[in-house]
Amino acid sequence: MENAATATFAFTTENEARFQELLPKYPTKQAVVIPALWLAHDQNGYLTPEAMDYVAQRLEQSPVSVYAVVEFYTMFHTSPPGKHHIQLCRTITCDMLGCDNLAGLIHDEIGIGPGEQTPDGLFSFEMVECLGSCGTGPMMRMDNRYFENLTRDKLQRVLRACKEGRDSAEEDRD
Ligand code: FES
């Protein structure tokens, strides 16, 4: 029987099928936590406490252990992100290549700093740890895409494309 904490979230039929496919692929239920969280995240665009509790219950884990995973990984949002969620890498390579300068440009272009969202919900912005693309830094992730070898000019073009409702990928060129 479901309790109150799980009553407001459940996998869709499609995600339930994906969840069932995941289970035999991993050695333990604990190992399924991240992919199951990702399913829940993908379903709503972010993770609510109810969704985290639901995943914990389905995998027989403590809620606090699931919350800790969500807290650790920057790919998980716990509130609705902007339409274009900017994740600018701040780890050493990207730092040495000028990510602070790019953060300043983001502030100048869209008026927000790390951890903030524009009032119209068009953009949200966070600084994140290494995204594994150090050889092509400075870089950011946005719209499920990596934008690499960022310069001020390229980043400005990308942001302006978003503001104008165009595909940001069009400006992903040097
Ligand atoms: S340091 Fe930025 S991607 Fe690795």
GROMACS .gro file of C-alpha atoms and ligand atoms in nm:
model
  178
    1MET     CA    1   0.000   0.000   0.000
    2GLU     CA    2   0.134   0.345  -0.089
    3ASN     CA    3   0.196   0.599   0.182
    4ALA     CA    4   0.137   0.973   0.157
    5ALA     CA    5   0.497   1.043   0.053
    6THR     CA    6   0.472   0.829  -0.258
    7ALA     CA    7   0.112   0.911  -0.350
    8THR     CA    8   0.203   1.218  -0.556
    9PHE     CA    9   0.469   1.058  -0.775
   10ALA     CA   10   0.478   0.739  -0.975
   11PHE     CA   11   0.653   0.637  -1.291
   12THR     CA   12   0.452   0.666  -1.609
   13THR     CA   13   0.373   0.339  -1.783
   14GLU     CA   14   0.668   0.397  -2.016
   15ASN     CA   15   0.909   0.475  -1.733
   16GLU     CA   16   0.782   0.183  -1.528
   17ALA     CA   17   0.874  -0.042  -1.822
   18ARG     CA   18   1.220   0.120  -1.839
   19PHE     CA   19   1.258   0.077  -1.464
   20GLN     CA   20   1.175  -0.292  -1.491
   21GLU     CA   21   1.434  -0.326  -1.767
   22LEU     CA   22   1.698  -0.163  -1.546
   23LEU     CA   23   1.659  -0.394  -1.249
   24PRO     CA   24   1.822  -0.709  -1.393
   25LYS     CA   25   2.110  -0.510  -1.540
   26TYR     CA   26   2.258  -0.415  -1.203
   27PRO     CA   27   2.399  -0.633  -0.926
   28THR     CA   28   2.210  -0.461  -0.644
   29LYS     CA   29   1.909  -0.236  -0.600
   30GLN     CA   30   2.140   0.031  -0.462
   31ALA     CA   31   2.322   0.037  -0.795
   32VAL     CA   32   1.994   0.124  -0.969
   33VAL     CA   33   1.948   0.445  -0.767
   34ILE     CA   34   2.113   0.680  -1.017
   35PRO     CA   35   1.945   0.547  -1.333
   36ALA     CA   36   1.608   0.533  -1.152
   37LEU     CA   37   1.653   0.890  -1.031
   38TRP     CA   38   1.735   0.989  -1.385
   39LEU     CA   39   1.406   0.836  -1.506
   40ALA     CA   40   1.216   1.031  -1.241
   41HIS     CA   41   1.409   1.345  -1.324
   42ASP     CA   42   1.339   1.308  -1.692
   43GLN     CA   43   0.970   1.254  -1.623
   44ASN     CA   44   0.921   1.590  -1.448
   45GLY     CA   45   1.228   1.791  -1.549
   46TYR     CA   46   1.345   1.793  -1.186
   47LEU     CA   47   1.320   1.586  -0.869
   48THR     CA   48   1.059   1.658  -0.603
   49PRO     CA   49   1.093   1.514  -0.251
   50GLU     CA   50   0.804   1.285  -0.341
   51ALA     CA   51   0.991   1.154  -0.645
   52MET     CA   52   1.305   1.091  -0.438
   53ASP     CA   53   1.101   0.912  -0.172
   54TYR     CA   54   0.935   0.707  -0.444
   55VAL     CA   55   1.270   0.596  -0.587
   56ALA     CA   56   1.395   0.514  -0.236
   57GLN     CA   57   1.088   0.304  -0.166
   58ARG     CA   58   1.096   0.121  -0.499
   59LEU     CA   59   1.461   0.029  -0.444
   60GLU     CA   60   1.433  -0.041  -0.072
   61GLN     CA   61   1.684   0.230   0.015
   62SER     CA   62   1.670   0.488   0.291
   63PRO     CA   63   1.538   0.825   0.171
   64VAL     CA   64   1.844   1.000   0.316
   65SER     CA   65   2.081   0.789   0.104
   66VAL     CA   66   1.887   0.886  -0.208
   67TYR     CA   67   1.886   1.255  -0.107
   68ALA     CA   68   2.265   1.234  -0.066
   69VAL     CA   69   2.305   1.106  -0.422
   70VAL     CA   70   2.087   1.386  -0.556
   71GLU     CA   71   2.280   1.643  -0.356
   72PHE     CA   72   2.614   1.516  -0.490
   73TYR     CA   73   2.541   1.511  -0.862
   74THR     CA   74   2.488   1.846  -1.033
   75MET     CA   75   2.294   1.682  -1.315
   76PHE     CA   76   1.994   1.650  -1.083
   77HIS     CA   77   1.771   1.952  -1.024
   78THR     CA   78   1.547   1.978  -0.720
   79SER     CA   79   1.352   2.276  -0.851
   80PRO     CA   80   1.234   2.355  -1.203
   81PRO     CA   81   1.530   2.484  -1.406
   82GLY     CA   82   1.502   2.754  -1.670
   83LYS     CA   83   1.417   2.660  -2.025
   84HIS     CA   84   1.788   2.691  -2.102
   85HIS     CA   85   1.988   2.565  -1.806
   86ILE     CA   86   2.352   2.675  -1.827
   87GLN     CA   87   2.613   2.464  -1.652
   88LEU     CA   88   2.948   2.638  -1.679
   89CYS     CA   89   3.249   2.431  -1.572
   90ARG     CA   90   3.460   2.591  -1.302
   91THR     CA   91   3.717   2.316  -1.243
   92ILE     CA   92   4.089   2.379  -1.284
   93THR     CA   93   4.136   2.360  -1.661
   94CYS     CA   94   3.830   2.566  -1.741
   95ASP     CA   95   3.918   2.795  -1.452
   96MET     CA   96   4.265   2.860  -1.595
   97LEU     CA   97   4.112   2.918  -1.936
   98GLY     CA   98   3.885   3.194  -1.813
   99CYS     CA   99   3.552   3.057  -1.695
  100ASP     CA  100   3.517   3.351  -1.454
  101ASN     CA  101   3.535   3.585  -1.747
  102LEU     CA  102   3.257   3.387  -1.916
  103ALA     CA  103   3.047   3.393  -1.599
  104GLY     CA  104   3.079   3.770  -1.610
  105LEU     CA  105   2.960   3.772  -1.969
  106ILE     CA  106   2.661   3.556  -1.875
  107HIS     CA  107   2.573   3.808  -1.607
  108ASP     CA  108   2.606   4.095  -1.853
  109GLU     CA  109   2.396   3.919  -2.117
  110ILE     CA  110   2.113   3.771  -1.913
  111GLY     CA  111   2.146   3.943  -1.577
  112ILE     CA  112   2.192   3.645  -1.349
  113GLY     CA  113   2.474   3.488  -1.153
  114PRO     CA  114   2.536   3.131  -1.041
  115GLY     CA  115   2.237   2.975  -0.866
  116GLU     CA  116   1.992   3.221  -1.017
  117GLN     CA  117   1.714   3.211  -1.273
  118THR     CA  118   1.582   3.487  -1.497
  119PRO     CA  119   1.236   3.616  -1.396
  120ASP     CA  120   1.087   3.494  -1.724
  121GLY     CA  121   1.221   3.142  -1.665
  122LEU     CA  122   1.416   3.148  -1.991
  123PHE     CA  123   1.755   3.087  -1.830
  124SER     CA  124   1.899   2.937  -1.516
  125PHE     CA  125   2.269   2.924  -1.444
  126GLU     CA  126   2.504   2.726  -1.226
  127MET     CA  127   2.878   2.669  -1.201
  128VAL     CA  128   2.958   2.298  -1.195
  129GLU     CA  129   3.255   2.072  -1.148
  130CYS     CA  130   3.442   1.907  -1.435
  131LEU     CA  131   3.215   1.780  -1.711
  132GLY     CA  132   3.489   1.566  -1.861
  133SER     CA  133   3.570   1.788  -2.153
  134CYS     CA  134   3.887   1.947  -2.015
  135GLY     CA  135   4.074   1.932  -2.346
  136THR     CA  136   3.820   2.163  -2.506
  137GLY     CA  137   3.769   2.408  -2.222
  138PRO     CA  138   3.641   2.646  -2.129
  139MET     CA  139   3.310   2.476  -2.180
  140MET     CA  140   2.950   2.457  -2.067
  141ARG     CA  141   2.655   2.221  -2.096
  142MET     CA  142   2.318   2.358  -2.206
  143ASP     CA  143   2.016   2.210  -2.384
  144ASN     CA  144   2.169   1.861  -2.355
  145ARG     CA  145   2.470   1.978  -2.554
  146TYR     CA  146   2.832   2.058  -2.479
  147PHE     CA  147   2.954   2.397  -2.600
  148GLU     CA  148   3.332   2.373  -2.612
  149ASN     CA  149   3.627   2.605  -2.674
  150LEU     CA  150   3.406   2.888  -2.558
  151THR     CA  151   3.508   3.243  -2.630
  152ARG     CA  152   3.318   3.553  -2.523
  153ASP     CA  153   3.201   3.600  -2.880
  154LYS     CA  154   3.076   3.244  -2.918
  155LEU     CA  155   2.900   3.244  -2.582
  156GLN     CA  156   2.735   3.576  -2.658
  157ARG     CA  157   2.606   3.441  -2.990
  158VAL     CA  158   2.474   3.126  -2.822
  159LEU     CA  159   2.289   3.322  -2.553
  160ARG     CA  160   2.144   3.566  -2.802
  161ALA     CA  161   2.018   3.277  -3.017
  162CYS     CA  162   1.829   3.148  -2.711
  163LYS     CA  163   1.686   3.491  -2.640
  164GLU     CA  164   1.568   3.519  -3.000
  165GLY     CA  165   1.410   3.173  -2.991
  166ARG     CA  166   1.662   3.027  -3.233
  167ASP     CA  167   1.844   2.695  -3.197
  168SER     CA  168   2.156   2.758  -2.987
  169ALA     CA  169   2.336   2.482  -3.178
  170GLU     CA  170   2.339   2.708  -3.484
  171GLU     CA  171   2.593   2.927  -3.306
  172ASP     CA  172   2.810   2.640  -3.186
  173ARG     CA  173   3.092   2.732  -3.422
  174ASP     CA  174   3.410   2.936  -3.390
  175FES     S1  175   3.792   2.113  -1.615
  175FES    FE1  176   3.625   2.187  -1.733
  175FES     S2  177   3.558   2.010  -1.836
  175FES    FE2  178   3.715   1.936  -1.709
   0.00000   0.00000   0.00000
